[in-house]
mmCIF file of C-alpha atoms in Angstrom:
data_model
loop_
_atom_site.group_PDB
_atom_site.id
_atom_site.type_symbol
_atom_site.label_atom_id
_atom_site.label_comp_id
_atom_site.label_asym_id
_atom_site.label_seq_id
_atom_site.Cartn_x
_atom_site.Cartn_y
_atom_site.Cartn_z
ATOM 1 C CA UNK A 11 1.916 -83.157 -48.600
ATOM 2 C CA UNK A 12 3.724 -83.376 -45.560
ATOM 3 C CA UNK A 13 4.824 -86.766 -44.729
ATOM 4 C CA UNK A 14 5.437 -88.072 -40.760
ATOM 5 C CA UNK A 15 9.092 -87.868 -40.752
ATOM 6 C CA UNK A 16 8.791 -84.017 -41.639
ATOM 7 C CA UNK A 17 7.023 -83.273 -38.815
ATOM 8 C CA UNK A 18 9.283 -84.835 -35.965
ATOM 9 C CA UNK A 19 11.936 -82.485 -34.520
ATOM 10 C CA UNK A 20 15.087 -83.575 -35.663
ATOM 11 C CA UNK A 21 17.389 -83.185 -32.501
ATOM 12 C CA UNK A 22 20.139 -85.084 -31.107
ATOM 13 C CA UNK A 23 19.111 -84.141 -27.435
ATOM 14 C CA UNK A 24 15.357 -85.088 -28.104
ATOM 15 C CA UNK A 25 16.379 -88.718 -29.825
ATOM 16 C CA UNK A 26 18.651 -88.873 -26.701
ATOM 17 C CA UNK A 27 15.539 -88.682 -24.359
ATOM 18 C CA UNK A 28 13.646 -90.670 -26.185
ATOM 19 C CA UNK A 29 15.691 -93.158 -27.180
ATOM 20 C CA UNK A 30 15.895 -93.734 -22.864
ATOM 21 C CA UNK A 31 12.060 -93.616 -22.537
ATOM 22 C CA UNK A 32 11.963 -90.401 -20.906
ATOM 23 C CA UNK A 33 8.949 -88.876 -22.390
ATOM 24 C CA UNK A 34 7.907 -86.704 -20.616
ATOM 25 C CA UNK A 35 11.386 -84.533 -20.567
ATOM 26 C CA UNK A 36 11.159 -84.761 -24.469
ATOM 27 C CA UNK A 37 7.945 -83.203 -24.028
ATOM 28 C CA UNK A 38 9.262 -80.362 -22.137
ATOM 29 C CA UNK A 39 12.589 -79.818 -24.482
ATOM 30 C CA UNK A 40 9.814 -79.584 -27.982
ATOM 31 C CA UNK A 41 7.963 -77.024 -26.096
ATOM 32 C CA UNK A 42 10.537 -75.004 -25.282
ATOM 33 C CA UNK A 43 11.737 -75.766 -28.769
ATOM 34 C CA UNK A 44 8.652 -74.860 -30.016
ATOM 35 C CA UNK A 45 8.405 -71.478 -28.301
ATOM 36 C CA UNK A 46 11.508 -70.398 -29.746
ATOM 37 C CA UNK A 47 10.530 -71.695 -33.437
ATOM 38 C CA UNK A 48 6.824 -70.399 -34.033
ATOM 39 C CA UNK A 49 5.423 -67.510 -33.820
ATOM 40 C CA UNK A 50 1.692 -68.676 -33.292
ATOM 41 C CA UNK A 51 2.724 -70.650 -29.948
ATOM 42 C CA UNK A 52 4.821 -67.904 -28.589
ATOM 43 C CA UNK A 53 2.397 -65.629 -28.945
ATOM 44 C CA UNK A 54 -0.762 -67.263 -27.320
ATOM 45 C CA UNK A 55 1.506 -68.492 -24.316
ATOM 46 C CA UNK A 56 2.610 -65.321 -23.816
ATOM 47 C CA UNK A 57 -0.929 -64.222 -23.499
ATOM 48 C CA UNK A 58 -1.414 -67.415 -21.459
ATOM 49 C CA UNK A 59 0.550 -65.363 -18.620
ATOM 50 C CA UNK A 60 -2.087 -62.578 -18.764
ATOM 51 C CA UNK A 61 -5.499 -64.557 -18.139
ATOM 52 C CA UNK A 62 -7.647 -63.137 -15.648
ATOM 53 C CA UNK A 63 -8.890 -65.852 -13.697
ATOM 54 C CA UNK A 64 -11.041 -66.326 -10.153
ATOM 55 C CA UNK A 65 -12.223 -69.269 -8.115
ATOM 56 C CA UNK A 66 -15.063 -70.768 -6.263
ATOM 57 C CA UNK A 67 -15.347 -72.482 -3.437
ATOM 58 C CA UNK A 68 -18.282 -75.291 -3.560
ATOM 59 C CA UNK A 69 -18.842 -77.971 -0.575
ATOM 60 C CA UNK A 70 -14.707 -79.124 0.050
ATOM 61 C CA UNK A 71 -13.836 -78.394 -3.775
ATOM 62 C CA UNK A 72 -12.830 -75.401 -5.581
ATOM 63 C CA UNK A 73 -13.364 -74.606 -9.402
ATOM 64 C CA UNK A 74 -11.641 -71.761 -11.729
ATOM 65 C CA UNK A 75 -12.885 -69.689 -14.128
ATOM 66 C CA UNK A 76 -10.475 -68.527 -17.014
ATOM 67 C CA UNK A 77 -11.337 -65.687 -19.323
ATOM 68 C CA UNK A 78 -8.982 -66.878 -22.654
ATOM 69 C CA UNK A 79 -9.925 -65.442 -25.894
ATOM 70 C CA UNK A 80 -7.490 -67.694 -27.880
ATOM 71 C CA UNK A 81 -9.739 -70.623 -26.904
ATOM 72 C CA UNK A 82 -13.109 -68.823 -28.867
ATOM 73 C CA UNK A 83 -12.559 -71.102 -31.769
ATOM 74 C CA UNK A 84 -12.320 -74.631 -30.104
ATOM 75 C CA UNK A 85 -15.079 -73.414 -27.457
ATOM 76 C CA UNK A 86 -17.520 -72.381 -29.521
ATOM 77 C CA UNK A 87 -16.603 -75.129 -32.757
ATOM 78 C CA UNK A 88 -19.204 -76.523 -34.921
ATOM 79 C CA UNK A 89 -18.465 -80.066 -34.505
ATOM 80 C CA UNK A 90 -22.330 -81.211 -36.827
ATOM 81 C CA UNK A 91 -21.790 -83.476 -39.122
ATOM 82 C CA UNK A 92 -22.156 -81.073 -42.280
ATOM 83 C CA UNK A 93 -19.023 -78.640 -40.910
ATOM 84 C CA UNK A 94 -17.361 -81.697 -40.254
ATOM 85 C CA UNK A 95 -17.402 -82.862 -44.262
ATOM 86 C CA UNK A 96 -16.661 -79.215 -45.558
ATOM 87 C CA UNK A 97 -13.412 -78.536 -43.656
ATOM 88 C CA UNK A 98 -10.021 -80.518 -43.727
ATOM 89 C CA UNK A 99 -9.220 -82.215 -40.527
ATOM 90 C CA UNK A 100 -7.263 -80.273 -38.837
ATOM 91 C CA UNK A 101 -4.895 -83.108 -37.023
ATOM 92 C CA UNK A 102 -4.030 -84.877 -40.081
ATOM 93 C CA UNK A 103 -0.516 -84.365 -40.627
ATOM 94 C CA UNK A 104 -0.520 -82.944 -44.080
ATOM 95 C CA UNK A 105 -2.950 -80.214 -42.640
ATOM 96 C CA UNK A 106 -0.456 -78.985 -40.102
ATOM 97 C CA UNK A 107 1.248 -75.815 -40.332
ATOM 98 C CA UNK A 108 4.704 -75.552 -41.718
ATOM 99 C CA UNK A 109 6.091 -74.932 -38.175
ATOM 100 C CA UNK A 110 4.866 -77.402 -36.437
ATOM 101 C CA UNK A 111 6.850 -80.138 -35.054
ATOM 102 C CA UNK A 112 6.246 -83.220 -33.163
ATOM 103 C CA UNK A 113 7.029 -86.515 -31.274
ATOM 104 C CA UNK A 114 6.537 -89.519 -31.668
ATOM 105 C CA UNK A 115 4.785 -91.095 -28.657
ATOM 106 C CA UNK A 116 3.869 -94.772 -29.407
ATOM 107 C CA UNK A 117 3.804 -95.805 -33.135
ATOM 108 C CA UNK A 118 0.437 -95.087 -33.187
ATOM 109 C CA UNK A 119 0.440 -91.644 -31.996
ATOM 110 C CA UNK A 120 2.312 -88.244 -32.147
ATOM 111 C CA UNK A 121 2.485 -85.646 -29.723
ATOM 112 C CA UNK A 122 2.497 -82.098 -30.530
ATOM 113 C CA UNK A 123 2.111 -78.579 -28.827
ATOM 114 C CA UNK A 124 -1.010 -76.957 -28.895
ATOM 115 C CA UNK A 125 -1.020 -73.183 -29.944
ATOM 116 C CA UNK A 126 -4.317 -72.523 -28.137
ATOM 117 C CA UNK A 127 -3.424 -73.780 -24.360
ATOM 118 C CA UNK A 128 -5.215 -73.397 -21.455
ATOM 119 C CA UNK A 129 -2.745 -75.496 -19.191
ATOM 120 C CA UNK A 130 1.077 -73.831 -19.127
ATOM 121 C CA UNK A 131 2.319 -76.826 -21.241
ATOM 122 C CA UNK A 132 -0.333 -78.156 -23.414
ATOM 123 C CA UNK A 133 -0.596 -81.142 -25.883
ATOM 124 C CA UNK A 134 -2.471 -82.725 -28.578
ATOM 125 C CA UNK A 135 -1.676 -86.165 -28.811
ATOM 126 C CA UNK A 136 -2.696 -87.567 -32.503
ATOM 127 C CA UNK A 137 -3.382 -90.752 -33.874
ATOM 128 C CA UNK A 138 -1.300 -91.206 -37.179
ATOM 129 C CA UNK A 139 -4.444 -92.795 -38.795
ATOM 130 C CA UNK A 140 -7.555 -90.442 -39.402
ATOM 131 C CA UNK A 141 -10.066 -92.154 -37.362
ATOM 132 C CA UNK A 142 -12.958 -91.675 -35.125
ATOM 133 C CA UNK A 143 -12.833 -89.916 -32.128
ATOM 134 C CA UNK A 144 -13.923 -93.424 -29.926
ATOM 135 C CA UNK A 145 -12.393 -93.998 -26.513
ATOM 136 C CA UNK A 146 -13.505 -97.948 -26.717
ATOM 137 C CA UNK A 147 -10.372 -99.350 -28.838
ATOM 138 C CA UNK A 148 -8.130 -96.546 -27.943
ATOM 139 C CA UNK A 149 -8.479 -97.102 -23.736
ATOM 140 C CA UNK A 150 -4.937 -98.955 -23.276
ATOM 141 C CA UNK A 151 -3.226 -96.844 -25.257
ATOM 142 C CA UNK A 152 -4.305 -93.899 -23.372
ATOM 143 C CA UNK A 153 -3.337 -95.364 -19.749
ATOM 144 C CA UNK A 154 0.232 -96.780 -21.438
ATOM 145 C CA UNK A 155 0.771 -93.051 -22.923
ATOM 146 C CA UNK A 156 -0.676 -91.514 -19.378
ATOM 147 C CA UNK A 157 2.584 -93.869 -17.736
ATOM 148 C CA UNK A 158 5.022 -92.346 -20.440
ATOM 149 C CA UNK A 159 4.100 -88.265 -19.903
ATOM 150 C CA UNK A 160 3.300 -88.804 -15.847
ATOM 151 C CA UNK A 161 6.200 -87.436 -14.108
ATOM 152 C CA UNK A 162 4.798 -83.814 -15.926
ATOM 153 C CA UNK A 163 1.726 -84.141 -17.305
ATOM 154 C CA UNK A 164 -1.728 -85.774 -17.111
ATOM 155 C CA UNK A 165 -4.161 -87.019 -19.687
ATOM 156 C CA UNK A 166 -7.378 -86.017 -21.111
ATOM 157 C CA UNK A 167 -9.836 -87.193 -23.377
ATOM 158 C CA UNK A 168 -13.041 -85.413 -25.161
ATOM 159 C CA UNK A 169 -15.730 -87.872 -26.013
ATOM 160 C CA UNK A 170 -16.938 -86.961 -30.038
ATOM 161 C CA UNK A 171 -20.321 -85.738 -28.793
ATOM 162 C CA UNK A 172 -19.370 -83.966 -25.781
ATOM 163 C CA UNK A 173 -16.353 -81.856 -26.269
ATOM 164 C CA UNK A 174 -13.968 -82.984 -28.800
ATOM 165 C CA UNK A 175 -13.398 -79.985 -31.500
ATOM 166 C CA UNK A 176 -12.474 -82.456 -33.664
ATOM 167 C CA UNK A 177 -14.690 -85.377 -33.357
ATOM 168 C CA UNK A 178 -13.660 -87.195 -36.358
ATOM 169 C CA UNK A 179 -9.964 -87.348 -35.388
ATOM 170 C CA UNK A 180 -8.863 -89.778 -32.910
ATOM 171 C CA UNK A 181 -6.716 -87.529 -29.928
ATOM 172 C CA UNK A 182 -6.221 -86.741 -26.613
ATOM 173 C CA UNK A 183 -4.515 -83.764 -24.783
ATOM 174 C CA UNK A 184 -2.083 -83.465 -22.483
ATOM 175 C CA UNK A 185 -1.397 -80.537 -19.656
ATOM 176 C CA UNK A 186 0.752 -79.826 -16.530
ATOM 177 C CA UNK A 187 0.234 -81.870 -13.601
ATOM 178 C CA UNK A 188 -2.053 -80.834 -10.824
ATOM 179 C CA UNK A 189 -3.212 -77.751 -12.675
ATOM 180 C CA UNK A 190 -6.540 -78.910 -12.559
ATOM 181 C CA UNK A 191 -8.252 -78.418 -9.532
ATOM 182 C CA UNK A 192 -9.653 -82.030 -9.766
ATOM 183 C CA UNK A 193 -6.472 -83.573 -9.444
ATOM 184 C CA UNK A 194 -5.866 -82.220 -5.714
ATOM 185 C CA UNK A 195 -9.341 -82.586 -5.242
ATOM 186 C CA UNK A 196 -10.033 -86.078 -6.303
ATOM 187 C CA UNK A 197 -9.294 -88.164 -2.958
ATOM 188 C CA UNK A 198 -11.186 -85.408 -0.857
ATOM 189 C CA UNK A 199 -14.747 -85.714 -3.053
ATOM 190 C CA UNK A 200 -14.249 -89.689 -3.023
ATOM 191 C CA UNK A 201 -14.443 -89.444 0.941
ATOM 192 C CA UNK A 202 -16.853 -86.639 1.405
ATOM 193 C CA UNK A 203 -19.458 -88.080 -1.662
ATOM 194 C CA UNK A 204 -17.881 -90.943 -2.973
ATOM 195 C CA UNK A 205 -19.398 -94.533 -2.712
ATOM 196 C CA UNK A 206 -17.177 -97.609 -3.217
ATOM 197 C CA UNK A 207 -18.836 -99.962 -5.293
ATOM 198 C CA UNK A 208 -15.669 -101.907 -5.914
ATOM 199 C CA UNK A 209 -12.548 -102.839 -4.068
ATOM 200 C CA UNK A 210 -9.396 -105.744 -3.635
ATOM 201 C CA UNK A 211 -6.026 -105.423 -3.492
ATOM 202 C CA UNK A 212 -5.131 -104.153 -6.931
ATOM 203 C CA UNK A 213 -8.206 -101.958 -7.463
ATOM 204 C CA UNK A 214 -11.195 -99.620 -6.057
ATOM 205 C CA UNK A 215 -14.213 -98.488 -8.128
ATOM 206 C CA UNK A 216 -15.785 -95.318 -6.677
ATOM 207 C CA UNK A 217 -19.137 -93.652 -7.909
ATOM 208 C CA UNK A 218 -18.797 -89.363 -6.698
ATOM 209 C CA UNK A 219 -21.963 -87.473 -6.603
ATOM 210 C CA UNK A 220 -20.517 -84.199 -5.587
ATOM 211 C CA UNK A 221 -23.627 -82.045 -6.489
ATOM 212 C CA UNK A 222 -22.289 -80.737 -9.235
ATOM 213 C CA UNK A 223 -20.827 -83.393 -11.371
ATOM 214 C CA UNK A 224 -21.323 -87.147 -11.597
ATOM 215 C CA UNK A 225 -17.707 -89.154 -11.373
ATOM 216 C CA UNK A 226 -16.409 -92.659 -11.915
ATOM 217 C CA UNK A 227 -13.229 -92.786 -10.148
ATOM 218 C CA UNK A 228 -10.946 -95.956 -11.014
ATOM 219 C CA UNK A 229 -7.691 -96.632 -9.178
ATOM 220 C CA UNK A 230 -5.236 -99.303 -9.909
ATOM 221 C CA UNK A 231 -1.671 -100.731 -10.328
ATOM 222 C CA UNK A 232 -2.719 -102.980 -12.870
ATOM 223 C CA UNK A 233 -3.429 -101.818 -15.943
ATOM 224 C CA UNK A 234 -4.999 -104.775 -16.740
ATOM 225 C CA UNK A 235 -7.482 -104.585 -14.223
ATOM 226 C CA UNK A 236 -8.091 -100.632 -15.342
ATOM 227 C CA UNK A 237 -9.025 -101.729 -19.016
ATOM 228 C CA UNK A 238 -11.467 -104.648 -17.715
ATOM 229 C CA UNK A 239 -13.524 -102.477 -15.269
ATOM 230 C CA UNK A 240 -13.118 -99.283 -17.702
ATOM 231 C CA UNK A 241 -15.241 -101.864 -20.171
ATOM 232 C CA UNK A 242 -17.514 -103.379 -17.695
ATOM 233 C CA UNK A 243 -18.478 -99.545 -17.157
ATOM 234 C CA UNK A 244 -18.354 -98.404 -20.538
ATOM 235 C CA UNK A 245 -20.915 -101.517 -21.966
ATOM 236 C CA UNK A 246 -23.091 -100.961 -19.312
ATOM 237 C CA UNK A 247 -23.417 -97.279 -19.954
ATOM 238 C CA UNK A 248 -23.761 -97.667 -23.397
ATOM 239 C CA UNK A 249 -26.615 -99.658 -23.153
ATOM 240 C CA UNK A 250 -28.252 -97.793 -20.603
ATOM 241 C CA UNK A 251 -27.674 -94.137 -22.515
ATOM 242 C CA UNK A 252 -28.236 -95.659 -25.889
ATOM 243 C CA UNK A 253 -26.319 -92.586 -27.650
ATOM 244 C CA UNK A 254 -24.392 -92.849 -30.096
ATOM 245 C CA UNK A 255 -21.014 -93.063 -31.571
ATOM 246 C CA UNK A 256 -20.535 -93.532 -27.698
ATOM 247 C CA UNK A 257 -21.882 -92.961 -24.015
ATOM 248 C CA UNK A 258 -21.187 -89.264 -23.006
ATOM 249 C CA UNK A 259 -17.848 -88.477 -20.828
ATOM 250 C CA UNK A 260 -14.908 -86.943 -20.773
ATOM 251 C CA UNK A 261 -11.347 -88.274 -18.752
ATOM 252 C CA UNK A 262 -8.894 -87.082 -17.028
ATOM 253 C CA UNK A 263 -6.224 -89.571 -15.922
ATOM 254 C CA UNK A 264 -2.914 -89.837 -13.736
ATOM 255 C CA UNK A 265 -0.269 -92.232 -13.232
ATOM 256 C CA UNK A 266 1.892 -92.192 -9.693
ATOM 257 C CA UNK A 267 4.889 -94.683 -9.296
ATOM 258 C CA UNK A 268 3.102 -95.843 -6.259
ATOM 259 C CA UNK A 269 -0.251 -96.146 -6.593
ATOM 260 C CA UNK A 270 -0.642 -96.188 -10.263
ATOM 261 C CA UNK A 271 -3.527 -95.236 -12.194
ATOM 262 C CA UNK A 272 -5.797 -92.608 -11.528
ATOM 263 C CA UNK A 273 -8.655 -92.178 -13.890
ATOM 264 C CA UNK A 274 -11.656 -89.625 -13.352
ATOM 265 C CA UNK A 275 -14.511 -89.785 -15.646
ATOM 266 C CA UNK A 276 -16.923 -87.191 -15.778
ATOM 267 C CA UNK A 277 -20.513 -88.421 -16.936
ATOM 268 C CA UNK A 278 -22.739 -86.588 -19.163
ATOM 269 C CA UNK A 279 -26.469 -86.332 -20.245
ATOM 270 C CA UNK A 280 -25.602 -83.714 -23.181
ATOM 271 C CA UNK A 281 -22.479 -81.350 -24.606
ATOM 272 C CA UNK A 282 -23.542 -77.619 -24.109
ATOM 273 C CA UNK A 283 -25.906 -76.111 -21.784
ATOM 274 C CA UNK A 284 -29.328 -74.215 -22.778
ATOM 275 C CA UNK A 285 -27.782 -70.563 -22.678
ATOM 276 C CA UNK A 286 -25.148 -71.601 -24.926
ATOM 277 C CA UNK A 287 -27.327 -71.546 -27.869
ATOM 278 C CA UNK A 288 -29.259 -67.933 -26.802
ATOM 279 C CA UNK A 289 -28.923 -64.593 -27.898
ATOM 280 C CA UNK A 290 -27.549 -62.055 -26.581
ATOM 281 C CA UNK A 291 -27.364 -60.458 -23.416
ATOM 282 C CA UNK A 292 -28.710 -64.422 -22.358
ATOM 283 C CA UNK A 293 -26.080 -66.094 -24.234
ATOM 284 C CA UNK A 294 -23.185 -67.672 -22.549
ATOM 285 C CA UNK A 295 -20.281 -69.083 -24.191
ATOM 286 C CA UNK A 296 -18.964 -71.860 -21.756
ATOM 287 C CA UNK A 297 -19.101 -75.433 -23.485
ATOM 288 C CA UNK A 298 -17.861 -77.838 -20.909
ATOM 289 C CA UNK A 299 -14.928 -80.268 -21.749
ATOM 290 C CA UNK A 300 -12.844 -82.356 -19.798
ATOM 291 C CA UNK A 301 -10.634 -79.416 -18.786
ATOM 292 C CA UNK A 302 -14.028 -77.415 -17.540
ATOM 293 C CA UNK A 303 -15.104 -80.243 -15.857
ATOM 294 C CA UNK A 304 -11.696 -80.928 -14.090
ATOM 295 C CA UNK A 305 -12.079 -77.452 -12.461
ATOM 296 C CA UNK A 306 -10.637 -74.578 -14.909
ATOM 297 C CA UNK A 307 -13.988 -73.296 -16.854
ATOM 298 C CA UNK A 308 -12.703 -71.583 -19.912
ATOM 299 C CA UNK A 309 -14.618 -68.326 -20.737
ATOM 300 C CA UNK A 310 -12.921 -66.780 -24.161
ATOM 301 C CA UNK A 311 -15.598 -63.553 -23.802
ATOM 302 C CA UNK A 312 -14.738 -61.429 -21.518
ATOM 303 C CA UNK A 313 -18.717 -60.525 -21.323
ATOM 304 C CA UNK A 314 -18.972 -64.027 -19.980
ATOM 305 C CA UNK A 315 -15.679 -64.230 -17.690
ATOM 306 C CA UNK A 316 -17.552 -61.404 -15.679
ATOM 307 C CA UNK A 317 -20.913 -62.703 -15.483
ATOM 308 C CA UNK A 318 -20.071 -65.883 -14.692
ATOM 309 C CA UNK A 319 -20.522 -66.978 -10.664
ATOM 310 C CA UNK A 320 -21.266 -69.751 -8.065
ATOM 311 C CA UNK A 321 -25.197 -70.160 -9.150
ATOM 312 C CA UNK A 322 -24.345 -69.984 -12.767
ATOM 313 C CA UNK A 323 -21.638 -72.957 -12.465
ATOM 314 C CA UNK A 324 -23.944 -75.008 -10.584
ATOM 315 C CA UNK A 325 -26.617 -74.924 -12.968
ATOM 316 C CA UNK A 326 -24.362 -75.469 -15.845
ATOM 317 C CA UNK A 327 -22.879 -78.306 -14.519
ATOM 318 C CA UNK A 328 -25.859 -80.108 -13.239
ATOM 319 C CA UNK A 329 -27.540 -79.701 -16.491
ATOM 320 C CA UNK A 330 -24.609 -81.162 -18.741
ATOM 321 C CA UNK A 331 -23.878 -83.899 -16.222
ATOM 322 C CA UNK A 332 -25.903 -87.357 -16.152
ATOM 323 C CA UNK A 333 -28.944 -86.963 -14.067
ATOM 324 C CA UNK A 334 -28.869 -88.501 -10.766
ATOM 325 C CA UNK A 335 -31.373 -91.084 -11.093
ATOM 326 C CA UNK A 336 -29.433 -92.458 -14.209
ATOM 327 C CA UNK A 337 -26.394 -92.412 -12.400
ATOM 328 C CA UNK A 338 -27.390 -94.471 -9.335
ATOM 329 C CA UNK A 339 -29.151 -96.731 -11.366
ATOM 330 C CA UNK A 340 -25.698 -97.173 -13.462
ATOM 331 C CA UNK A 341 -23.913 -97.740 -10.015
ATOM 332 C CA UNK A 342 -26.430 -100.962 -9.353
ATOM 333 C CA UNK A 343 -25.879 -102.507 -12.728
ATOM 334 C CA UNK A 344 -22.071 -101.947 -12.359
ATOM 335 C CA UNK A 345 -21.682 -102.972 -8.968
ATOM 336 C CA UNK A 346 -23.584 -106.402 -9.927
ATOM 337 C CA UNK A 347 -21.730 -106.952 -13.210
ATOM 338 C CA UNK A 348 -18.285 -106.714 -10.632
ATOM 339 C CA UNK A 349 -19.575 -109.083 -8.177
#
């Protein structure tokens, strides 16, 4: 069994970058170190640089489609309870492969480079502790590690039901900043369809009904005042959705010196759409994640990549995303829990 002191990369420069809290630098130096050490990761990010890929352009906002057939497995996952109990988990340390090394983030989690990326630098950030994948006691955590990987990277987070390949394991990912379109974007759909339902001098509270997607956006220096909002939200919504382990969303969050935090939270009224689970020629194998919903729609069929256009994304993501109605209402019952 592999314990968690075989897994970190033993390297004076690494330890050196660590040891002076620059994270996101030791990030960069495993995957580079990583590239040069296994084959698995040099291969798929060297297929990385071939995607085909095209955009959209919707009302002020763009969206990417990525044909990737590394990602088939995570994409199309069987994530029911019954797979979960006859496979081993996947994330727990002693399951990893020989190769792979990591970091250690916080003392609760450890980063580590994911062989099947969609971003040019991508994560897996793992709690130490096989646990469930449940965003409520794990918020803080995920803003503090968001501050420690910001100067590169952003943050995302896969609720169990509703994109998480591994719903049983508590993680998050991690990816190049402003790869997703969302993260340019963001500022642009607040003004154009964003409503402020929120706003002082340390924070603003924005609902975004873009016509595609339904958004929270929360934006704060105090982190603090992100977790208390974040929970207003998150007990309203899971007493209005009533699904459980938790309400369905998926996050994508930034941290700026400046402004602070910037988290985006994607609502949802199910995981995969209706032509997901057709046959053939109807069948369509886009499941949408945080990463999809962010803007880059990962399509690992080619058959798919090329059928795929502007009607087809709008249905898809108006049918995964909370309905309107819900959504509004949700923006009342916050609003007059925050005044």
């Amino acid at each position: 069994m592999r314990l968690p002191e075989q897994i970190i990369l033993d390297d004076v420069l690494v330890k050196n970058l660590i040891g002076n809290a620059d994270f996101a630098s030791a990030a960069d130096y495993l995957f580079n170190s990583q590239l040069n050490s296994w084959e698995l990761q040099k291969k798929n990010y060297n297929a990385l640089q071939k995607v085909q890929a095209k955009s959209f352009w919707f009302e002020g906002f763009k969206l990417k489609v990525q044909f990737n057939p590394e990602r088939i497995k995570s994409t199309s996952a069987e994530v029911d309870e019954n797979s979960i109990k006859n496979r081993k988990c996947f994330l727990c340390i002693e399951n990893l492969p020989e190769e792979q090394k990591g970091i250690f983030i916080t003392d609760n989690f450890i980063l580590l480079c994911n062989p099947y990326p969609i971003f040019p630098q991508h994560f897996t950030i793992c709690s130490l502790k096989h646990q469930p994948q449940q965003i409520s006691n794990a918020f803080g955590e995920f803003l503090h590690i968001t501050k420690l990987l910001s100067p590169k990277y952003c943050l995302v987070y896969n609720g169990p039901a509703c994109g998480a390949s591994v719903p049983d394991h508590l993680h998050f990912q991690a990816g190049t900043k402003n790869f997703l379109p969302v993260e340019d974007d963001i500022q642009q759909l607040k003004n154009d369809f964003g409503k402020i339902i929120q706003e002082d001098e340390l924070i603003t509270t924005s609902f975004i009904d873009d016509g595609l997607r339904r958004i929270i956006l929360i934006e704060s220096i105090d982190k603090r005042k992100v977790e208390e909002i974040f929970n207003v939200f998150f007990n309203l919504f899971d007493t209005l959705s009533g699904v459980k382990p938790e309400p369905l969303m998926n996050l994508i969050c930034n941290y700026d010196l400046e402004f602070g935090w910037s988290v985006i939270l994607f609502l949802r009224s199910k995981h995969r759409p209706e032509v997901f689970f057709k046959e053939d020629p109807e069948k369509l194998i886009v499941s949408p994640a945080a990463i999809d919903l962010g803007g880059v729609i990962v399509t690992p069929r080619e058959v798919d990549y090329l059928r795929v256009d502007k009607a087809i994304l709008h249905k898809i993501f108006n049918e995964v995303s909370l309905d309107k109605k819900t959504f509004s209402l949700l923006a009342e019952k916050v609003k007059a829990e925050l005044h």
